[in-house]
PDB file of C-alpha atoms in Angstrom:
ATOM      1  CA  MET A  16      -0.430 -45.907  10.572  1.00 45.00           C
ATOM      2  CA  ALA A  17       0.148 -43.712  13.595  1.00 45.00           C
ATOM      3  CA  SER A  18       3.914 -43.752  13.218  1.00 44.00           C
ATOM      4  CA  GLU A  19       3.581 -42.954   9.514  1.00 45.00           C
ATOM      5  CA  THR A  20       1.450 -39.874  10.285  1.00 48.00           C
ATOM      6  CA  CYS A  21       4.169 -38.464  12.526  1.00 53.00           C
ATOM      7  CA  SER A  22       7.112 -39.400  10.333  1.00 62.00           C
ATOM      8  CA  PRO A  23       9.640 -36.627   9.529  1.00 59.00           C
ATOM      9  CA  SER A  24       8.755 -36.741   5.830  1.00 65.00           C
ATOM     10  CA  ASN A  25       5.054 -36.161   6.531  1.00 66.00           C
ATOM     11  CA  LYS A  26       5.868 -33.345   8.949  1.00 66.00           C
ATOM     12  CA  LEU A  27       8.048 -31.768   6.300  1.00 65.00           C
ATOM     13  CA  ARG A  28       5.288 -32.089   3.729  1.00 65.00           C
ATOM     14  CA  PHE A  29       2.840 -30.472   6.141  1.00 63.00           C
ATOM     15  CA  LEU A  30       5.209 -27.579   6.874  1.00 65.00           C
ATOM     16  CA  LEU A  31       5.924 -27.032   3.189  1.00 63.00           C
ATOM     17  CA  GLY A  32       2.198 -27.060   2.492  1.00 60.00           C
ATOM     18  CA  MET A  33       1.605 -24.451   5.194  1.00 59.00           C
ATOM     19  CA  VAL A  34       4.377 -22.236   3.815  1.00 54.00           C
ATOM     20  CA  LEU A  35       2.907 -22.504   0.315  1.00 51.00           C
ATOM     21  CA  PHE A  36      -0.566 -21.668   1.625  1.00 50.00           C
ATOM     22  CA  LEU A  37       0.741 -18.599   3.454  1.00 50.00           C
ATOM     23  CA  LEU A  38       2.671 -17.416   0.408  1.00 47.00           C
ATOM     24  CA  MET A  39      -0.418 -17.753  -1.791  1.00 45.00           C
ATOM     25  CA  ASN A  40      -2.464 -15.694   0.638  1.00 47.00           C
ATOM     26  CA  MET A  41       0.035 -12.947   1.333  1.00 46.00           C
ATOM     27  CA  THR A  42      -0.627 -10.732  -1.688  1.00 44.00           C
ATOM     28  CA  THR A  43      -2.840  -8.133  -0.018  1.00 44.00           C
ATOM     29  CA  GLU A  44      -0.629  -8.066   3.083  1.00 48.00           C
ATOM     30  CA  GLN A  45       2.221  -6.954   0.864  1.00 83.00           C
ATOM     31  CA  LEU A  46       0.291  -3.846  -0.151  1.00 96.00           C
ATOM     32  CA  SER A  47       0.976  -0.882   2.086  1.00 97.00           C
ATOM     33  CA  SER A  48      -0.310   2.668   2.440  1.00 96.00           C
ATOM     34  CA  THR A  49       3.293   3.872   2.841  1.00 97.00           C
ATOM     35  CA  PHE A  50       4.767   1.906  -0.066  1.00 97.00           C
ATOM     36  CA  TYR A  51       6.198   4.988  -1.832  1.00 98.00           C
ATOM     37  CA  SER A  52       6.944   7.120   1.226  1.00 98.00           C
ATOM     38  CA  THR A  53      10.703   6.795   0.747  1.00 98.00           C
ATOM     39  CA  THR A  54      11.053   5.718  -2.901  1.00 98.00           C
ATOM     40  CA  CYS A  55       8.740   8.405  -4.358  1.00 98.00           C
ATOM     41  CA  PRO A  56       7.411  10.664  -1.596  1.00 98.00           C
ATOM     42  CA  LYS A  57       5.718  13.109  -3.986  1.00 98.00           C
ATOM     43  CA  ALA A  58       3.859  10.437  -5.962  1.00 98.00           C
ATOM     44  CA  LEU A  59       0.473  10.761  -4.251  1.00 98.00           C
ATOM     45  CA  ALA A  60       0.472  14.551  -4.316  1.00 98.00           C
ATOM     46  CA  THR A  61       1.405  14.481  -8.013  1.00 98.00           C
ATOM     47  CA  ILE A  62      -1.449  12.107  -8.846  1.00 98.00           C
ATOM     48  CA  LYS A  63      -3.936  14.157  -6.831  1.00 98.00           C
ATOM     49  CA  SER A  64      -2.947  17.400  -8.527  1.00 98.00           C
ATOM     50  CA  ALA A  65      -3.281  15.889 -12.009  1.00 98.00           C
ATOM     51  CA  VAL A  66      -6.667  14.330 -11.194  1.00 98.00           C
ATOM     52  CA  ASN A  67      -7.980  17.600  -9.765  1.00 98.00           C
ATOM     53  CA  SER A  68      -6.867  19.379 -12.922  1.00 98.00           C
ATOM     54  CA  ALA A  69      -8.505  16.800 -15.197  1.00 98.00           C
ATOM     55  CA  VAL A  70     -11.789  16.781 -13.246  1.00 98.00           C
ATOM     56  CA  SER A  71     -11.819  20.567 -13.078  1.00 98.00           C
ATOM     57  CA  ASN A  72     -11.433  20.640 -16.846  1.00 98.00           C
ATOM     58  CA  GLU A  73     -14.194  18.031 -17.363  1.00 98.00           C
ATOM     59  CA  ALA A  74     -16.262  16.830 -14.397  1.00 97.00           C
ATOM     60  CA  ARG A  75     -17.224  13.627 -16.201  1.00 97.00           C
ATOM     61  CA  MET A  76     -13.579  12.538 -16.156  1.00 98.00           C
ATOM     62  CA  GLY A  77     -13.942  11.777 -12.437  1.00 98.00           C
ATOM     63  CA  ALA A  78     -16.466   9.045 -13.181  1.00 98.00           C
ATOM     64  CA  SER A  79     -14.356   7.799 -16.085  1.00 98.00           C
ATOM     65  CA  LEU A  80     -11.256   7.361 -13.911  1.00 98.00           C
ATOM     66  CA  LEU A  81     -13.292   5.574 -11.238  1.00 98.00           C
ATOM     67  CA  ARG A  82     -14.712   3.229 -13.873  1.00 98.00           C
ATOM     68  CA  LEU A  83     -11.245   2.589 -15.284  1.00 98.00           C
ATOM     69  CA  HIS A  84     -10.174   1.171 -11.904  1.00 98.00           C
ATOM     70  CA  PHE A  85     -13.312  -0.978 -11.657  1.00 98.00           C
ATOM     71  CA  HIS A  86     -12.874  -2.398 -15.163  1.00 98.00           C
ATOM     72  CA  ASP A  87      -9.203  -3.065 -14.449  1.00 98.00           C
ATOM     73  CA  CYS A  88      -9.755  -4.889 -11.151  1.00 98.00           C
ATOM     74  CA  PHE A  89     -12.627  -7.094 -12.350  1.00 98.00           C
ATOM     75  CA  VAL A  90     -10.390  -8.591 -15.062  1.00 98.00           C
ATOM     76  CA  ASN A  91      -7.637 -10.726 -13.494  1.00 97.00           C
ATOM     77  CA  GLY A  92      -7.152  -8.272 -10.643  1.00 98.00           C
ATOM     78  CA  CYS A  93      -5.903  -4.689 -10.274  1.00 98.00           C
ATOM     79  CA  ASP A  94      -2.885  -5.009 -12.543  1.00 98.00           C
ATOM     80  CA  GLY A  95      -3.185  -2.190 -15.070  1.00 98.00           C
ATOM     81  CA  SER A  96      -4.028  -4.660 -17.826  1.00 98.00           C
ATOM     82  CA  ILE A  97      -6.825  -2.442 -19.160  1.00 98.00           C
ATOM     83  CA  LEU A  98      -4.244   0.184 -20.134  1.00 98.00           C
ATOM     84  CA  LEU A  99      -2.341  -2.032 -22.580  1.00 98.00           C
ATOM     85  CA  ASP A 100      -2.748  -1.293 -26.266  1.00 98.00           C
ATOM     86  CA  ASP A 101      -3.178  -4.188 -28.684  1.00 97.00           C
ATOM     87  CA  THR A 102      -0.030  -5.596 -30.261  1.00 96.00           C
ATOM     88  CA  ALA A 103       0.653  -7.994 -33.119  1.00 95.00           C
ATOM     89  CA  ASN A 104       0.767 -10.815 -30.563  1.00 94.00           C
ATOM     90  CA  MET A 105      -1.935  -9.745 -28.122  1.00 95.00           C
ATOM     91  CA  THR A 106      -5.478  -8.423 -28.327  1.00 96.00           C
ATOM     92  CA  GLY A 107      -6.004  -6.495 -25.119  1.00 97.00           C
ATOM     93  CA  GLU A 108      -9.066  -5.366 -23.181  1.00 98.00           C
ATOM     94  CA  LYS A 109      -9.767  -2.012 -24.794  1.00 98.00           C
ATOM     95  CA  THR A 110     -11.899  -3.503 -27.571  1.00 97.00           C
ATOM     96  CA  ALA A 111     -13.941  -5.749 -25.252  1.00 97.00           C
ATOM     97  CA  VAL A 112     -17.690  -5.095 -25.395  1.00 96.00           C
ATOM     98  CA  PRO A 113     -17.845  -3.320 -21.970  1.00 96.00           C
ATOM     99  CA  ASN A 114     -14.861  -1.122 -22.881  1.00 97.00           C
ATOM    100  CA  SER A 115     -14.977  -0.356 -26.601  1.00 95.00           C
ATOM    101  CA  ASN A 116     -15.899   3.287 -27.352  1.00 92.00           C
ATOM    102  CA  SER A 117     -16.740   3.542 -23.676  1.00 94.00           C
ATOM    103  CA  VAL A 118     -13.843   3.312 -21.234  1.00 97.00           C
ATOM    104  CA  ARG A 119     -11.865   6.549 -21.196  1.00 97.00           C
ATOM    105  CA  GLY A 120      -9.303   8.514 -19.208  1.00 98.00           C
ATOM    106  CA  PHE A 121      -6.255   6.829 -20.708  1.00 98.00           C
ATOM    107  CA  GLU A 122      -4.685  10.168 -21.590  1.00 98.00           C
ATOM    108  CA  VAL A 123      -5.013  11.359 -17.994  1.00 98.00           C
ATOM    109  CA  ILE A 124      -3.220   8.223 -16.793  1.00 98.00           C
ATOM    110  CA  ASP A 125      -0.523   8.836 -19.443  1.00 98.00           C
ATOM    111  CA  THR A 126      -0.032  12.388 -18.172  1.00 98.00           C
ATOM    112  CA  ILE A 127       0.215  11.247 -14.553  1.00 98.00           C
ATOM    113  CA  LYS A 128       2.630   8.467 -15.469  1.00 98.00           C
ATOM    114  CA  SER A 129       4.974  10.827 -17.317  1.00 98.00           C
ATOM    115  CA  GLN A 130       4.946  13.268 -14.381  1.00 98.00           C
ATOM    116  CA  VAL A 131       5.674  10.512 -11.868  1.00 98.00           C
ATOM    117  CA  GLU A 132       8.364   8.973 -14.099  1.00 98.00           C
ATOM    118  CA  SER A 133      10.185  12.300 -14.210  1.00 98.00           C
ATOM    119  CA  LEU A 134      10.156  12.345 -10.401  1.00 98.00           C
ATOM    120  CA  CYS A 135      10.998   8.692  -9.742  1.00 98.00           C
ATOM    121  CA  PRO A 136      11.804   6.633 -12.844  1.00 98.00           C
ATOM    122  CA  GLY A 137      10.651   3.019 -12.760  1.00 98.00           C
ATOM    123  CA  VAL A 138       9.137   3.168  -9.285  1.00 98.00           C
ATOM    124  CA  VAL A 139       5.372   3.779  -9.401  1.00 98.00           C
ATOM    125  CA  SER A 140       3.193   1.228 -11.184  1.00 98.00           C
ATOM    126  CA  CYS A 141       0.408   2.073 -13.603  1.00 98.00           C
ATOM    127  CA  ALA A 142      -1.940  -0.143 -11.561  1.00 98.00           C
ATOM    128  CA  ASP A 143      -1.299   1.967  -8.463  1.00 98.00           C
ATOM    129  CA  ILE A 144      -1.810   5.187 -10.421  1.00 98.00           C
ATOM    130  CA  VAL A 145      -5.221   3.925 -11.581  1.00 98.00           C
ATOM    131  CA  ALA A 146      -6.183   2.969  -8.004  1.00 98.00           C
ATOM    132  CA  VAL A 147      -5.152   6.324  -6.533  1.00 98.00           C
ATOM    133  CA  ALA A 148      -6.715   8.301  -9.390  1.00 98.00           C
ATOM    134  CA  ALA A 149     -10.052   6.578  -8.744  1.00 98.00           C
ATOM    135  CA  ARG A 150      -9.991   7.639  -5.094  1.00 98.00           C
ATOM    136  CA  ASP A 151      -8.911  11.189  -5.890  1.00 98.00           C
ATOM    137  CA  SER A 152     -11.660  11.462  -8.519  1.00 98.00           C
ATOM    138  CA  VAL A 153     -14.350  10.571  -5.988  1.00 98.00           C
ATOM    139  CA  VAL A 154     -12.940  13.112  -3.533  1.00 98.00           C
ATOM    140  CA  ALA A 155     -12.783  15.776  -6.261  1.00 98.00           C
ATOM    141  CA  LEU A 156     -16.519  15.327  -6.851  1.00 98.00           C
ATOM    142  CA  GLY A 157     -17.408  15.645  -3.172  1.00 98.00           C
ATOM    143  CA  GLY A 158     -17.307  11.969  -2.205  1.00 98.00           C
ATOM    144  CA  PRO A 159     -15.501  10.088   0.546  1.00 98.00           C
ATOM    145  CA  SER A 160     -11.803   9.395   0.789  1.00 98.00           C
ATOM    146  CA  TRP A 161     -10.151   6.109   1.725  1.00 98.00           C
ATOM    147  CA  THR A 162      -6.644   4.825   2.229  1.00 98.00           C
ATOM    148  CA  VAL A 163      -5.359   3.249  -0.961  1.00 98.00           C
ATOM    149  CA  LEU A 164      -2.995   0.382  -0.257  1.00 98.00           C
ATOM    150  CA  LEU A 165      -0.068   0.457  -2.671  1.00 98.00           C
ATOM    151  CA  GLY A 166       2.584  -1.794  -4.107  1.00 98.00           C
ATOM    152  CA  ARG A 167       0.746  -3.313  -7.069  1.00 98.00           C
ATOM    153  CA  ARG A 168       2.845  -4.192 -10.070  1.00 98.00           C
ATOM    154  CA  ASP A 169       1.791  -4.137 -13.714  1.00 98.00           C
ATOM    155  CA  SER A 170       0.787  -7.096 -15.828  1.00 98.00           C
ATOM    156  CA  THR A 171       2.628  -7.971 -19.003  1.00 97.00           C
ATOM    157  CA  THR A 172      -0.525  -9.095 -20.783  1.00 97.00           C
ATOM    158  CA  ALA A 173      -4.276  -8.483 -20.987  1.00 97.00           C
ATOM    159  CA  SER A 174      -7.319 -10.643 -21.683  1.00 97.00           C
ATOM    160  CA  LEU A 175     -10.062  -9.727 -24.128  1.00 97.00           C
ATOM    161  CA  SER A 176     -12.096 -12.816 -23.215  1.00 97.00           C
ATOM    162  CA  ALA A 177     -11.884 -12.161 -19.467  1.00 97.00           C
ATOM    163  CA  ALA A 178     -12.965  -8.549 -19.991  1.00 98.00           C
ATOM    164  CA  ASN A 179     -15.950  -9.735 -22.003  1.00 97.00           C
ATOM    165  CA  SER A 180     -16.996 -12.290 -19.404  1.00 97.00           C
ATOM    166  CA  ASN A 181     -16.104 -10.714 -16.028  1.00 97.00           C
ATOM    167  CA  ILE A 182     -17.361  -7.138 -16.226  1.00 97.00           C
ATOM    168  CA  PRO A 183     -21.055  -6.952 -15.227  1.00 97.00           C
ATOM    169  CA  ALA A 184     -23.273  -5.929 -18.137  1.00 97.00           C
ATOM    170  CA  PRO A 185     -25.956  -3.200 -17.918  1.00 97.00           C
ATOM    171  CA  THR A 186     -28.500  -5.814 -19.050  1.00 97.00           C
ATOM    172  CA  LEU A 187     -28.061  -8.050 -15.993  1.00 98.00           C
ATOM    173  CA  ASN A 188     -30.951  -8.879 -13.681  1.00 98.00           C
ATOM    174  CA  LEU A 189     -30.506  -8.732  -9.903  1.00 98.00           C
ATOM    175  CA  SER A 190     -29.496 -12.397  -9.599  1.00 98.00           C
ATOM    176  CA  GLY A 191     -26.875 -11.916 -12.310  1.00 98.00           C
ATOM    177  CA  LEU A 192     -25.469  -8.839 -10.577  1.00 98.00           C
ATOM    178  CA  ILE A 193     -25.270 -10.624  -7.244  1.00 98.00           C
ATOM    179  CA  THR A 194     -23.470 -13.550  -8.915  1.00 98.00           C
ATOM    180  CA  ALA A 195     -21.040 -11.342 -10.874  1.00 98.00           C
ATOM    181  CA  PHE A 196     -19.959  -9.532  -7.718  1.00 98.00           C
ATOM    182  CA  SER A 197     -20.003 -12.684  -5.593  1.00 98.00           C
ATOM    183  CA  ASN A 198     -17.544 -14.206  -8.060  1.00 97.00           C
ATOM    184  CA  LYS A 199     -15.140 -11.446  -7.026  1.00 97.00           C
ATOM    185  CA  GLY A 200     -15.800 -11.914  -3.318  1.00 97.00           C
ATOM    186  CA  PHE A 201     -18.372  -9.162  -2.759  1.00 98.00           C
ATOM    187  CA  THR A 202     -21.598  -9.435  -0.785  1.00 98.00           C
ATOM    188  CA  ALA A 203     -24.907  -8.207  -2.204  1.00 98.00           C
ATOM    189  CA  LYS A 204     -24.667  -5.208   0.146  1.00 98.00           C
ATOM    190  CA  GLU A 205     -21.213  -4.339  -1.198  1.00 98.00           C
ATOM    191  CA  MET A 206     -22.546  -4.724  -4.737  1.00 98.00           C
ATOM    192  CA  VAL A 207     -25.261  -2.150  -3.996  1.00 98.00           C
ATOM    193  CA  ALA A 208     -22.698   0.202  -2.449  1.00 98.00           C
ATOM    194  CA  LEU A 209     -20.359  -0.080  -5.449  1.00 98.00           C
ATOM    195  CA  SER A 210     -23.291   0.433  -7.829  1.00 98.00           C
ATOM    196  CA  GLY A 211     -23.681   3.783  -6.106  1.00 98.00           C
ATOM    197  CA  SER A 212     -20.715   4.914  -8.199  1.00 98.00           C
ATOM    198  CA  HIS A 213     -23.419   5.582 -10.801  1.00 98.00           C
ATOM    199  CA  THR A 214     -24.252   8.713  -8.838  1.00 98.00           C
ATOM    200  CA  ILE A 215     -21.660  10.289 -11.162  1.00 98.00           C
ATOM    201  CA  GLY A 216     -20.954   9.926 -14.860  1.00 98.00           C
ATOM    202  CA  GLN A 217     -22.870   9.308 -18.047  1.00 98.00           C
ATOM    203  CA  ALA A 218     -23.908   6.348 -20.157  1.00 98.00           C
ATOM    204  CA  ARG A 219     -24.345   5.845 -23.887  1.00 97.00           C
ATOM    205  CA  CYS A 220     -27.761   5.483 -25.488  1.00 98.00           C
ATOM    206  CA  THR A 221     -26.920   1.961 -26.625  1.00 97.00           C
ATOM    207  CA  THR A 222     -26.733   0.816 -22.988  1.00 97.00           C
ATOM    208  CA  PHE A 223     -30.197   2.031 -21.967  1.00 98.00           C
ATOM    209  CA  ARG A 224     -32.234   2.183 -25.203  1.00 98.00           C
ATOM    210  CA  THR A 225     -34.097  -1.069 -24.522  1.00 98.00           C
ATOM    211  CA  ARG A 226     -35.037   0.130 -21.040  1.00 98.00           C
ATOM    212  CA  ILE A 227     -36.537   3.477 -22.081  1.00 98.00           C
ATOM    213  CA  TYR A 228     -38.563   2.015 -24.961  1.00 98.00           C
ATOM    214  CA  ASN A 229     -39.594  -1.401 -23.650  1.00 98.00           C
ATOM    215  CA  GLU A 230     -39.551  -1.556 -19.854  1.00 98.00           C
ATOM    216  CA  THR A 231     -42.470  -0.734 -17.594  1.00 97.00           C
ATOM    217  CA  ASN A 232     -40.749  -0.172 -14.250  1.00 98.00           C
ATOM    218  CA  ILE A 233     -39.601   3.275 -15.340  1.00 98.00           C
ATOM    219  CA  ASP A 234     -41.056   6.706 -14.628  1.00 98.00           C
ATOM    220  CA  SER A 235     -42.905   7.661 -17.816  1.00 98.00           C
ATOM    221  CA  THR A 236     -41.848  11.316 -17.807  1.00 98.00           C
ATOM    222  CA  PHE A 237     -38.241  10.252 -17.261  1.00 98.00           C
ATOM    223  CA  ALA A 238     -38.420   7.769 -20.148  1.00 98.00           C
ATOM    224  CA  THR A 239     -39.957  10.356 -22.472  1.00 98.00           C
ATOM    225  CA  SER A 240     -37.265  12.907 -21.671  1.00 97.00           C
ATOM    226  CA  LEU A 241     -34.540  10.371 -22.471  1.00 98.00           C
ATOM    227  CA  ARG A 242     -36.022   9.363 -25.826  1.00 98.00           C
ATOM    228  CA  ALA A 243     -35.415  12.862 -27.190  1.00 94.00           C
ATOM    229  CA  ASN A 244     -31.668  12.241 -26.969  1.00 95.00           C
ATOM    230  CA  CYS A 245     -31.735   8.489 -27.587  1.00 98.00           C
ATOM    231  CA  PRO A 246     -33.785   7.539 -30.657  1.00 97.00           C
ATOM    232  CA  SER A 247     -35.017   3.990 -31.174  1.00 97.00           C
ATOM    233  CA  THR A 248     -32.431   3.623 -33.930  1.00 96.00           C
ATOM    234  CA  GLY A 249     -29.159   5.493 -34.322  1.00 94.00           C
ATOM    235  CA  GLY A 250     -27.497   7.830 -31.862  1.00 95.00           C
ATOM    236  CA  ASP A 251     -25.784   4.972 -30.052  1.00 96.00           C
ATOM    237  CA  ASN A 252     -23.164   7.237 -28.516  1.00 95.00           C
ATOM    238  CA  SER A 253     -25.514   9.982 -27.310  1.00 97.00           C
ATOM    239  CA  LEU A 254     -24.947  10.481 -23.594  1.00 97.00           C
ATOM    240  CA  SER A 255     -27.310  10.794 -20.641  1.00 98.00           C
ATOM    241  CA  PRO A 256     -26.404  11.153 -16.960  1.00 98.00           C
ATOM    242  CA  LEU A 257     -26.588   7.999 -14.858  1.00 98.00           C
ATOM    243  CA  ASP A 258     -27.896  10.174 -12.019  1.00 98.00           C
ATOM    244  CA  THR A 259     -30.533  12.489 -13.444  1.00 96.00           C
ATOM    245  CA  THR A 260     -30.390  14.705 -10.326  1.00 96.00           C
ATOM    246  CA  SER A 261     -26.696  15.534  -9.789  1.00 96.00           C
ATOM    247  CA  SER A 262     -24.371  13.678 -12.141  1.00 96.00           C
ATOM    248  CA  THR A 263     -21.227  15.564 -11.111  1.00 97.00           C
ATOM    249  CA  SER A 264     -21.707  15.302  -7.338  1.00 98.00           C
ATOM    250  CA  PHE A 265     -20.830  12.142  -5.457  1.00 98.00           C
ATOM    251  CA  ASP A 266     -23.941  11.853  -3.272  1.00 98.00           C
ATOM    252  CA  ASN A 267     -26.778   9.394  -2.645  1.00 98.00           C
ATOM    253  CA  ALA A 268     -29.223  10.834  -5.214  1.00 98.00           C
ATOM    254  CA  TYR A 269     -28.691   7.682  -7.310  1.00 98.00           C
ATOM    255  CA  PHE A 270     -30.572   5.645  -4.715  1.00 98.00           C
ATOM    256  CA  LYS A 271     -33.375   8.198  -4.443  1.00 98.00           C
ATOM    257  CA  ASN A 272     -33.729   8.050  -8.224  1.00 98.00           C
ATOM    258  CA  LEU A 273     -34.123   4.269  -8.041  1.00 98.00           C
ATOM    259  CA  GLN A 274     -36.965   4.709  -5.543  1.00 98.00           C
ATOM    260  CA  GLY A 275     -38.700   6.891  -8.140  1.00 98.00           C
ATOM    261  CA  GLN A 276     -38.069   4.371 -10.942  1.00 98.00           C
ATOM    262  CA  LYS A 277     -35.526   6.694 -12.520  1.00 98.00           C
ATOM    263  CA  GLY A 278     -32.620   4.284 -12.809  1.00 98.00           C
ATOM    264  CA  LEU A 279     -31.008   4.802 -16.228  1.00 98.00           C
ATOM    265  CA  LEU A 280     -29.712   1.285 -16.829  1.00 98.00           C
ATOM    266  CA  HIS A 281     -31.710  -1.909 -16.534  1.00 98.00           C
ATOM    267  CA  SER A 282     -29.094  -3.130 -14.033  1.00 98.00           C
ATOM    268  CA  ASP A 283     -29.536   0.041 -11.963  1.00 98.00           C
ATOM    269  CA  GLN A 284     -33.288  -0.331 -11.531  1.00 98.00           C
ATOM    270  CA  GLN A 285     -32.864  -4.018 -10.710  1.00 98.00           C
ATOM    271  CA  LEU A 286     -31.481  -2.931  -7.329  1.00 98.00           C
ATOM    272  CA  PHE A 287     -34.928  -1.529  -6.493  1.00 98.00           C
ATOM    273  CA  SER A 288     -37.535  -3.628  -8.210  1.00 98.00           C
ATOM    274  CA  GLY A 289     -39.202  -5.679  -5.492  1.00 98.00           C
ATOM    275  CA  GLY A 290     -36.134  -7.825  -4.820  1.00 98.00           C
ATOM    276  CA  SER A 291     -33.756  -8.584  -1.972  1.00 98.00           C
ATOM    277  CA  THR A 292     -31.755  -5.342  -2.305  1.00 98.00           C
ATOM    278  CA  ASP A 293     -34.696  -2.913  -2.011  1.00 98.00           C
ATOM    279  CA  SER A 294     -34.074  -2.462   1.705  1.00 98.00           C
ATOM    280  CA  GLN A 295     -30.416  -1.584   1.123  1.00 98.00           C
ATOM    281  CA  VAL A 296     -31.379   1.035  -1.479  1.00 98.00           C
ATOM    282  CA  ASN A 297     -33.813   2.509   1.053  1.00 98.00           C
ATOM    283  CA  ALA A 298     -31.092   2.581   3.708  1.00 98.00           C
ATOM    284  CA  TYR A 299     -28.572   4.362   1.480  1.00 98.00           C
ATOM    285  CA  SER A 300     -31.241   6.740   0.198  1.00 98.00           C
ATOM    286  CA  SER A 301     -31.963   7.933   3.723  1.00 98.00           C
ATOM    287  CA  ASN A 302     -28.401   7.865   5.069  1.00 98.00           C
ATOM    288  CA  LEU A 303     -25.617   9.413   2.990  1.00 98.00           C
ATOM    289  CA  GLY A 304     -23.002   8.645   5.640  1.00 98.00           C
ATOM    290  CA  SER A 305     -23.828   4.944   5.636  1.00 98.00           C
ATOM    291  CA  PHE A 306     -23.491   4.815   1.853  1.00 98.00           C
ATOM    292  CA  THR A 307     -20.183   6.696   1.655  1.00 98.00           C
ATOM    293  CA  THR A 308     -18.650   4.608   4.454  1.00 98.00           C
ATOM    294  CA  ASP A 309     -19.696   1.335   2.844  1.00 98.00           C
ATOM    295  CA  PHE A 310     -18.605   2.543  -0.582  1.00 98.00           C
ATOM    296  CA  ALA A 311     -15.139   3.502   0.657  1.00 98.00           C
ATOM    297  CA  ASN A 312     -14.694   0.145   2.408  1.00 98.00           C
ATOM    298  CA  ALA A 313     -15.830  -1.739  -0.714  1.00 98.00           C
ATOM    299  CA  MET A 314     -13.378   0.262  -2.835  1.00 98.00           C
ATOM    300  CA  VAL A 315     -10.489  -0.774  -0.567  1.00 98.00           C
ATOM    301  CA  LYS A 316     -11.619  -4.382  -0.947  1.00 98.00           C
ATOM    302  CA  MET A 317     -11.844  -4.002  -4.711  1.00 98.00           C
ATOM    303  CA  GLY A 318      -8.366  -2.509  -4.882  1.00 98.00           C
ATOM    304  CA  ASN A 319      -7.046  -5.643  -3.183  1.00 97.00           C
ATOM    305  CA  LEU A 320      -8.317  -8.011  -5.891  1.00 97.00           C
ATOM    306  CA  SER A 321      -5.426 -10.270  -6.957  1.00 96.00           C
ATOM    307  CA  PRO A 322      -2.665  -7.646  -7.158  1.00 97.00           C
ATOM    308  CA  LEU A 323       0.698  -8.558  -8.624  1.00 97.00           C
ATOM    309  CA  THR A 324       3.338  -7.932  -5.956  1.00 96.00           C
ATOM    310  CA  GLY A 325       6.963  -8.660  -5.171  1.00 93.00           C
ATOM    311  CA  THR A 326       8.679 -10.131  -8.210  1.00 93.00           C
ATOM    312  CA  SER A 327       5.468 -10.692 -10.188  1.00 95.00           C
ATOM    313  CA  GLY A 328       4.749  -8.389 -13.103  1.00 96.00           C
ATOM    314  CA  LEU A 329       6.808  -5.253 -13.667  1.00 97.00           C
ATOM    315  CA  ILE A 330       6.724  -1.467 -13.431  1.00 98.00           C
ATOM    316  CA  ARG A 331       5.777  -0.244 -16.886  1.00 98.00           C
ATOM    317  CA  THR A 332       7.569   2.864 -18.140  1.00 98.00           C
ATOM    318  CA  ASN A 333       4.697   3.516 -20.546  1.00 98.00           C
ATOM    319  CA  CYS A 334       1.311   2.350 -19.276  1.00 98.00           C
ATOM    320  CA  ARG A 335       0.201   1.400 -22.791  1.00 98.00           C
ATOM    321  CA  LYS A 336       2.895  -1.197 -23.410  1.00 97.00           C
ATOM    322  CA  THR A 337       5.266  -3.559 -21.661  1.00 96.00           C
ATOM    323  CA  ASN A 338       8.849  -2.459 -21.267  1.00 93.00           C
TER     324      ASN A 338
END
């Protein structure tokens, strides 16, 4: 048996196995902060300018572009799949329950893509544009910056079923939230930090109606004020800010709201409802710097979820369809 273990064929098998293992785990290493420095040196400045213009025109767009990145990455990785329109042969992600009549910002991505294509045709991926736009949106609303690693390529397909099953729902309890994020490699602490993105943006009545009419762990004055704009029936698309204090400033007011039982979504208030994440909400509520640092680090980690690199995928000319 000993001689068989050391035989040339077994050594070769071992070496081939190691090579395969390394190749399978190299995807994030292939991403680089300087990926476009020679092939499209003005790409990042172009994206930033367009995002600043869009957010200046409508502050809510900052939250929408951040959410676009999140909903892209949680479905088969950060590959721009959420941008694909349906075709005769493929039903994409735009009509999935978490996205339908909800995810927005596609036109901003289209504008950025056309500007970048005129600079450097066929070089910058839609997936990278979404990742950079999310960062620039947070910065535009007063939040932290982080280094976006680049070099993602675009998928050639999208998955309605994966979008329906992988994106955490606003109805989830704490255990469900922890599991949904754990499935993507995030700790409970990182989940709380990423949930802090709800310090900006708005949500539709349909996502919080049950909470404001039926739940008890909600400030009564807060609930009453929301009912005026979100009737028990109808008005599904009426909007309310996720952060009742400062919905266009990227700060830690979201966590302070949770302490006062003023979380808009059921899933928001679950982070501070006598469970294991209460202490983390308290920490972020009292320390803005701790929150923004952890948020930025979690966003880098999210941007590294299963990117297509090298010869995988393609660089779409139009983000809405394959070439």
